[in-house]
Structures are given as C-alpha cells and as structure tokens.
Short mmCIF file of C-alpha atoms in Angstrom, two decimals:
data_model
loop_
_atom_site.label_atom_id
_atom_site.label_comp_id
_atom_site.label_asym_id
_atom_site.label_seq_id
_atom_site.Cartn_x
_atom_site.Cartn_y
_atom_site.Cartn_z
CA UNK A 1 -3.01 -25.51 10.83
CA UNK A 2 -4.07 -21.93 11.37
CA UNK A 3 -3.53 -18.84 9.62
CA UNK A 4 -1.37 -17.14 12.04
CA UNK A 5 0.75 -20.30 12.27
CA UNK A 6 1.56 -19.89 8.22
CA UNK A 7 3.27 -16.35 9.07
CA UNK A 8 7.46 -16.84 8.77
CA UNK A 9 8.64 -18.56 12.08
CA UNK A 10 10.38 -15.16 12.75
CA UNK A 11 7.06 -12.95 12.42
CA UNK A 12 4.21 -11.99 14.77
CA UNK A 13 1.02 -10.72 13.85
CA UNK A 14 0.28 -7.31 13.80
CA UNK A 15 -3.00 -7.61 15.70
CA UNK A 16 -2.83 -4.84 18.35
CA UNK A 17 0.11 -3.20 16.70
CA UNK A 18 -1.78 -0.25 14.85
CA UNK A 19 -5.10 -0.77 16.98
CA UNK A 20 -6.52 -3.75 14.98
CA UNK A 21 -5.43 -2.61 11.30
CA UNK A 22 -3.35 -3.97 8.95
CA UNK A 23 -1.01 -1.21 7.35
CA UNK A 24 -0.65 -1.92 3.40
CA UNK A 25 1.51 0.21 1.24
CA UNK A 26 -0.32 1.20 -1.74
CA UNK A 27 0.85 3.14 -4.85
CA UNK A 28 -1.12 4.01 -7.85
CA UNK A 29 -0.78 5.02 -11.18
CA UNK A 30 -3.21 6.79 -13.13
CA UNK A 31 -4.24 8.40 -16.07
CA UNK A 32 -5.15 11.84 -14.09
CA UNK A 33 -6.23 13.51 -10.81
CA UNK A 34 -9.60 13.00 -10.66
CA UNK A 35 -10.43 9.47 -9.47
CA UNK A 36 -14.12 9.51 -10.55
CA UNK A 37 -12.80 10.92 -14.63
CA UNK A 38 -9.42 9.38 -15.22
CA UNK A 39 -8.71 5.66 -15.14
CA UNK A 40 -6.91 3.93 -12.80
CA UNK A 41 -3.91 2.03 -14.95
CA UNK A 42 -1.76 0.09 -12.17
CA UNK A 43 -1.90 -0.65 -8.33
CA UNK A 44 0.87 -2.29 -5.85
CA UNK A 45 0.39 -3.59 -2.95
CA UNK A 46 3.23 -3.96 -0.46
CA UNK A 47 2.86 -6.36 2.27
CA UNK A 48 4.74 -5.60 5.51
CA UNK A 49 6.05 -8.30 8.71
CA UNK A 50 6.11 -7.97 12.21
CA UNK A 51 9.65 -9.10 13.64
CA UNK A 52 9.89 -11.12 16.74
CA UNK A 53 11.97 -7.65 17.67
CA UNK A 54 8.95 -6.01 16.90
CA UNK A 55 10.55 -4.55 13.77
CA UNK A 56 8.54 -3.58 10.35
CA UNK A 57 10.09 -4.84 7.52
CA UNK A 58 8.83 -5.16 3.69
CA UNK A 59 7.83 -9.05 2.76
CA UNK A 60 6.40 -8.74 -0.41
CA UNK A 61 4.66 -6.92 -3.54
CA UNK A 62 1.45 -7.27 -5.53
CA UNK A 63 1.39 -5.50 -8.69
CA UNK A 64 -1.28 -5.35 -11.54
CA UNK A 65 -1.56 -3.45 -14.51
CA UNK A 66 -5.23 -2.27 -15.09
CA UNK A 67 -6.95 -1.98 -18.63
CA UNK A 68 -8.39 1.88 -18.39
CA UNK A 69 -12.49 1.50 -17.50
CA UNK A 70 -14.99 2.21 -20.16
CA UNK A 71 -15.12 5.93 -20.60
CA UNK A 72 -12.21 6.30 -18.70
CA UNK A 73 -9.75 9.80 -19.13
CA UNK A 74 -6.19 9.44 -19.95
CA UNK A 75 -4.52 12.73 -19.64
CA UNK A 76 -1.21 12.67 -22.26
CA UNK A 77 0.47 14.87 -19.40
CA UNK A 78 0.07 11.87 -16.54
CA UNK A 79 0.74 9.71 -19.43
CA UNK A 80 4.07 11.47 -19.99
CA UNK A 81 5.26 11.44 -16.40
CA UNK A 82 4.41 7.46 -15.45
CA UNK A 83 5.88 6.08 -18.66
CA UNK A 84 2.38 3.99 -19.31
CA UNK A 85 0.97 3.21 -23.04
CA UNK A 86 -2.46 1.66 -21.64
CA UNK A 87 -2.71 0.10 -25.18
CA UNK A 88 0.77 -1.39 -25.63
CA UNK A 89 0.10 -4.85 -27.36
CA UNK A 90 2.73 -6.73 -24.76
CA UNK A 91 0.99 -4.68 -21.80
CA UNK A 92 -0.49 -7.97 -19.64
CA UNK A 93 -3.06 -5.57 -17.78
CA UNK A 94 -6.29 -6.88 -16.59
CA UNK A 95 -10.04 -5.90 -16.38
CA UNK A 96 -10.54 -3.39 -13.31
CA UNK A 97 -12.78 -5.68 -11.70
CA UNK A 98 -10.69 -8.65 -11.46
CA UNK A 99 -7.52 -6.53 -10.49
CA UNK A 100 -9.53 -5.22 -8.07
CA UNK A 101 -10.99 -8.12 -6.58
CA UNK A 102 -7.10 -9.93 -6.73
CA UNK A 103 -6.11 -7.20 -4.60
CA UNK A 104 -8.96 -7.50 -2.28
CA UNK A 105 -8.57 -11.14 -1.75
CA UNK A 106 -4.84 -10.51 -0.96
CA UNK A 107 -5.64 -8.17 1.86
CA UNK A 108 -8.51 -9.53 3.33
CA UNK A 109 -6.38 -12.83 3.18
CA UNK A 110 -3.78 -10.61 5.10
CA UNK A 111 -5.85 -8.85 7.57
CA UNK A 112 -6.91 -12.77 8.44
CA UNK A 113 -3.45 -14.04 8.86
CA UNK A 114 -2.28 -11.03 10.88
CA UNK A 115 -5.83 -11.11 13.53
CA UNK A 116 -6.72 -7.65 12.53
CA UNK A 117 -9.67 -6.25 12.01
CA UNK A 118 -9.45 -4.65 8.72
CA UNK A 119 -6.67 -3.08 6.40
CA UNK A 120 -5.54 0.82 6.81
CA UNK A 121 -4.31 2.28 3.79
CA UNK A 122 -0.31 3.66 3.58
CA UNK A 123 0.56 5.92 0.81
CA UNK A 124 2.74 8.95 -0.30
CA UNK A 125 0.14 11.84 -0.61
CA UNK A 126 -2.46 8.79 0.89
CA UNK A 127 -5.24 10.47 -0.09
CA UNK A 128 -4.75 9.90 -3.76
CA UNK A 129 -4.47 6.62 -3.83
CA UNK A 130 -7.16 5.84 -1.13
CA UNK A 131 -9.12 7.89 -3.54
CA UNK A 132 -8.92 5.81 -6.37
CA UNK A 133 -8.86 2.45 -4.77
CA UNK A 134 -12.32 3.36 -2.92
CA UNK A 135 -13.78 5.02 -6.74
CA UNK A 136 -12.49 2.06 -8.63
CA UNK A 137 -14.26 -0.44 -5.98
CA UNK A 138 -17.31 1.53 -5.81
CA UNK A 139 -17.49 1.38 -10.15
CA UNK A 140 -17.11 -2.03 -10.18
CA UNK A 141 -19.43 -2.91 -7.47
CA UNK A 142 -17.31 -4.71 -4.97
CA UNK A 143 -18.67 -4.30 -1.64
CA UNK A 144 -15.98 -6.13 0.01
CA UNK A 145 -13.77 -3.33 0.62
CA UNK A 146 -11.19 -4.17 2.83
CA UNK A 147 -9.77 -0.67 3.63
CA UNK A 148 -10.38 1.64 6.23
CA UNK A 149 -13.21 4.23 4.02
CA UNK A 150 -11.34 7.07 5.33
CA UNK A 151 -8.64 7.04 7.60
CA UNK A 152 -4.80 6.39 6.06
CA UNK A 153 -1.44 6.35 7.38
CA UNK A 154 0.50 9.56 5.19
CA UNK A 155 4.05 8.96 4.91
CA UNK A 156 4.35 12.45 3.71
CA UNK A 157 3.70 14.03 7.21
CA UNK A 158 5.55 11.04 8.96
CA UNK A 159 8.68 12.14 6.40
CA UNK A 160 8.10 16.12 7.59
CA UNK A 161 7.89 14.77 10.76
CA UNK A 162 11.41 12.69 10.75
CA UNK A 163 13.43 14.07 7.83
CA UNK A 164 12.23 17.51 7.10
CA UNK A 165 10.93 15.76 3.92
CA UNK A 166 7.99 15.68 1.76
CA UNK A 167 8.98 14.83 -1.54
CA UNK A 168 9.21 10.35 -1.58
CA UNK A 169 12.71 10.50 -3.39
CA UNK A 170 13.99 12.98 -1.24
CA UNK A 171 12.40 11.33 1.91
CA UNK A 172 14.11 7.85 0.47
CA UNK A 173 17.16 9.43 0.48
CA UNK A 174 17.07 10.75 3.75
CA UNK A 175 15.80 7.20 5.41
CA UNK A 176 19.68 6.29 3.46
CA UNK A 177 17.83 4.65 0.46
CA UNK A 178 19.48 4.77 -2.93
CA UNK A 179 16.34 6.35 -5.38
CA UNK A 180 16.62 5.18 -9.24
CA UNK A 181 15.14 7.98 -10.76
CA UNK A 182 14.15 5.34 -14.29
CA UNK A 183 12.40 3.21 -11.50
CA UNK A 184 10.58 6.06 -10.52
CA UNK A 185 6.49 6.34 -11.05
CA UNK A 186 6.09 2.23 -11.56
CA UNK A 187 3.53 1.72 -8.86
CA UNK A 188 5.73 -1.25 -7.40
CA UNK A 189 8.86 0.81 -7.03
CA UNK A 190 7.04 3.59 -5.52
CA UNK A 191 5.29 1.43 -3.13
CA UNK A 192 8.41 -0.20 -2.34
CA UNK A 193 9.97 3.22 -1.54
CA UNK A 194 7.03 4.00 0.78
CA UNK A 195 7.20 0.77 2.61
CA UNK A 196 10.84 1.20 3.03
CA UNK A 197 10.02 4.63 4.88
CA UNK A 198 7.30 3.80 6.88
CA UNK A 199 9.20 1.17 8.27
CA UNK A 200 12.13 3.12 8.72
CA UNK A 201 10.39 5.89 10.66
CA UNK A 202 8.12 3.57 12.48
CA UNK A 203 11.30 1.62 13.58
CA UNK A 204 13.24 4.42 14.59
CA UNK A 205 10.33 5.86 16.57
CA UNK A 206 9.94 2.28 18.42
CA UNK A 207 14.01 2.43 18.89
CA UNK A 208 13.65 5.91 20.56
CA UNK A 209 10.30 6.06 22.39
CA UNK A 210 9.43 2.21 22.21
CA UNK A 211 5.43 1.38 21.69
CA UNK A 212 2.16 0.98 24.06
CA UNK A 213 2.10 -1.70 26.22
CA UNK A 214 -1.29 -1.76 24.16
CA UNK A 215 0.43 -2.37 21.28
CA UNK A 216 2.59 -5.34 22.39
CA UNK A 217 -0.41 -7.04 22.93
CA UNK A 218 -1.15 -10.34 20.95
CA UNK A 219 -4.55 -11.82 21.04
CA UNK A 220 -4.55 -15.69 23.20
CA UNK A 221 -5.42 -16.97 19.74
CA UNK A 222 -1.70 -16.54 18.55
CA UNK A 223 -0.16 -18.24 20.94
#
C-alpha cells in the first residue's frame, strides 16, 4: 500500500496545490525574541487535509514541550505572557534535539504522503517562528530540515488582506471563531487558531476566484 493511499478516503494530496509544498501551521513559544539568545520552550505543529472539494481543513496537532538549551535566555517578561515555568517538576518537556527531530520526522513523513516536495512554513508573524525552528535545527545539528529556509506563508498579511486584521484573536474572530483568551499563547491553541484562518481565507478565496488549473493538478502517481 502506498503513502498517498493511507490519506482519509475523503482527502487528496496537496501535491500541486501550493506549487509542490506542504503548508504546516507552526506556533512557538519562547523564552524571548532573539532566536539565537532565548530558548525555544514549545512547538505545534498543525497538520492540514485536502478535501475531495478541494477544501483546507485542520486534521491534526503535534505539540512538544522543549527543555530550554544549555545557556539558553529566559526572559521573566515572555515568561509572564505564555504562562510557561520551564522547570515545573510535572512539565513532560523533552531535549531540543529529539523534539526537534519528532517534528521533523512528522513533516517529512507528511510532505511524503501528500507528493510534495518539501514543507512551507505557516505562522502568525511567520517570521518568528521560522526563525526559531531554523536556529534550533541549526544548534542541534539536524541537517534534515524539512522547511522551506526562507520563504513562509504569513497569515498576518492574508488576515489584512481579508479581514482588515492583524492581531490572531482579532483575525479569529473575524473568520467567526470563538477566541478563549486562557487558551491563548499555548503553542497548540495558537496554531490551531492559525490553521483555522488560513483555511478559512484560503477557502473563501477558492469559493470566490477558484484556483489554477495548475493547482488542480495531481501527479499520475495518485491515481
């Protein structure tokens, strides 16, 4: 049995859909702003499906708490705002390497099952989190790197673009999500959030102006 034929009966594979990448919804959560200083204390993944329709829709989410790297800065301000004690004694957080490499394996086996060529970062304020997924990968010497090294898909300016939003809860709210402000800043939640609008405004988009006849392609192989 092939990969593509272990997608849900009622999904297709992105292939051609965003030119050969594989959008994942990332959100992390940090101990700063500066990815090279401050450690890198959780990262979600969301996962996203192609319907037969070719509607986006959320599937499912990896999340990892990360123990802080060796020399790593935790600013008590960051600290504050995500709600994270990086030393809590019932905190199940693992080394940076192996969260890392979990969440590599995930989207690599992704980009496989979907025939694309390699992942392409979504994120609120991308940037950041690209940031800090590349620096964390680059520390712990994984060369494996499944992400696109620069380019990202920035649901801020796809939120300006649709809603007149940049702010994520105000952008949820305006896709007609209900925002739990005591959910907020858990890197699952947020990436949730995110997924939820980039699927919203990719959707509508598809509704209004439909997609390339480039990409409604799939590849011979997934028939």
């Amino acid at each position: 049995m092939t990969d593509v034929l272990k997608l849900p009966p009622e999904s297709r594979p992105m292939a051609n859909r965003f030119r050969g990448f594989l959008p994942v919804v990332v959100d992390v959560e940090t101990g700063g702003f500066d990815c090279r200083r401050h450690a890198l204390l959780q990262v979600a993944a969301v996962f996203l499906r192609r319907g037969a329709d070719d509607r986006l829709y959320r599937e499912r989410t990896l999340s990892l708490h990360v123990r802080p790297f060796e020399g790593g800065l935790l600013d008590p301000k960051s600290l504050e705002v995500n709600g994270i004690d990086p030393f809590h004694p019932l905190r199940i957080a693992h080394p940076e390497d192996q969260a890392m490499g979990r969440l590599f394996s995930e989207v690599r086996r992704e980009v496989k099952l979907n025939q694309c060529k390699r992942a392409i970062l979504v994120g609120h304020n991308a940037h950041f989190d690209l940031g800090f997924v590349h620096t964390a990968a680059e520390r712990c010497g994984i060369r494996r790197n499944p992400f696109h090294p620069f380019s990202s898909l920035d649901t801020v300016s796809l939120s300006a673009l649709a809603y007149g939003q940049t702010v994520l809860a105000r952008a949820a709210e305006a896709t007609g999500l209900t925002w739990d402000n005591e959910s907020a800043h858990s890197a699952a939640y947020d990436a949730e959030m995110t997924a939820d609008i980039f699927c919203a405004i990719t959707n509508r988009w598809m509704d209004t102006a439909g997609i390339p006849q480039s990409a409604a392609l799939i590849p011979d192989a997934a028939v």
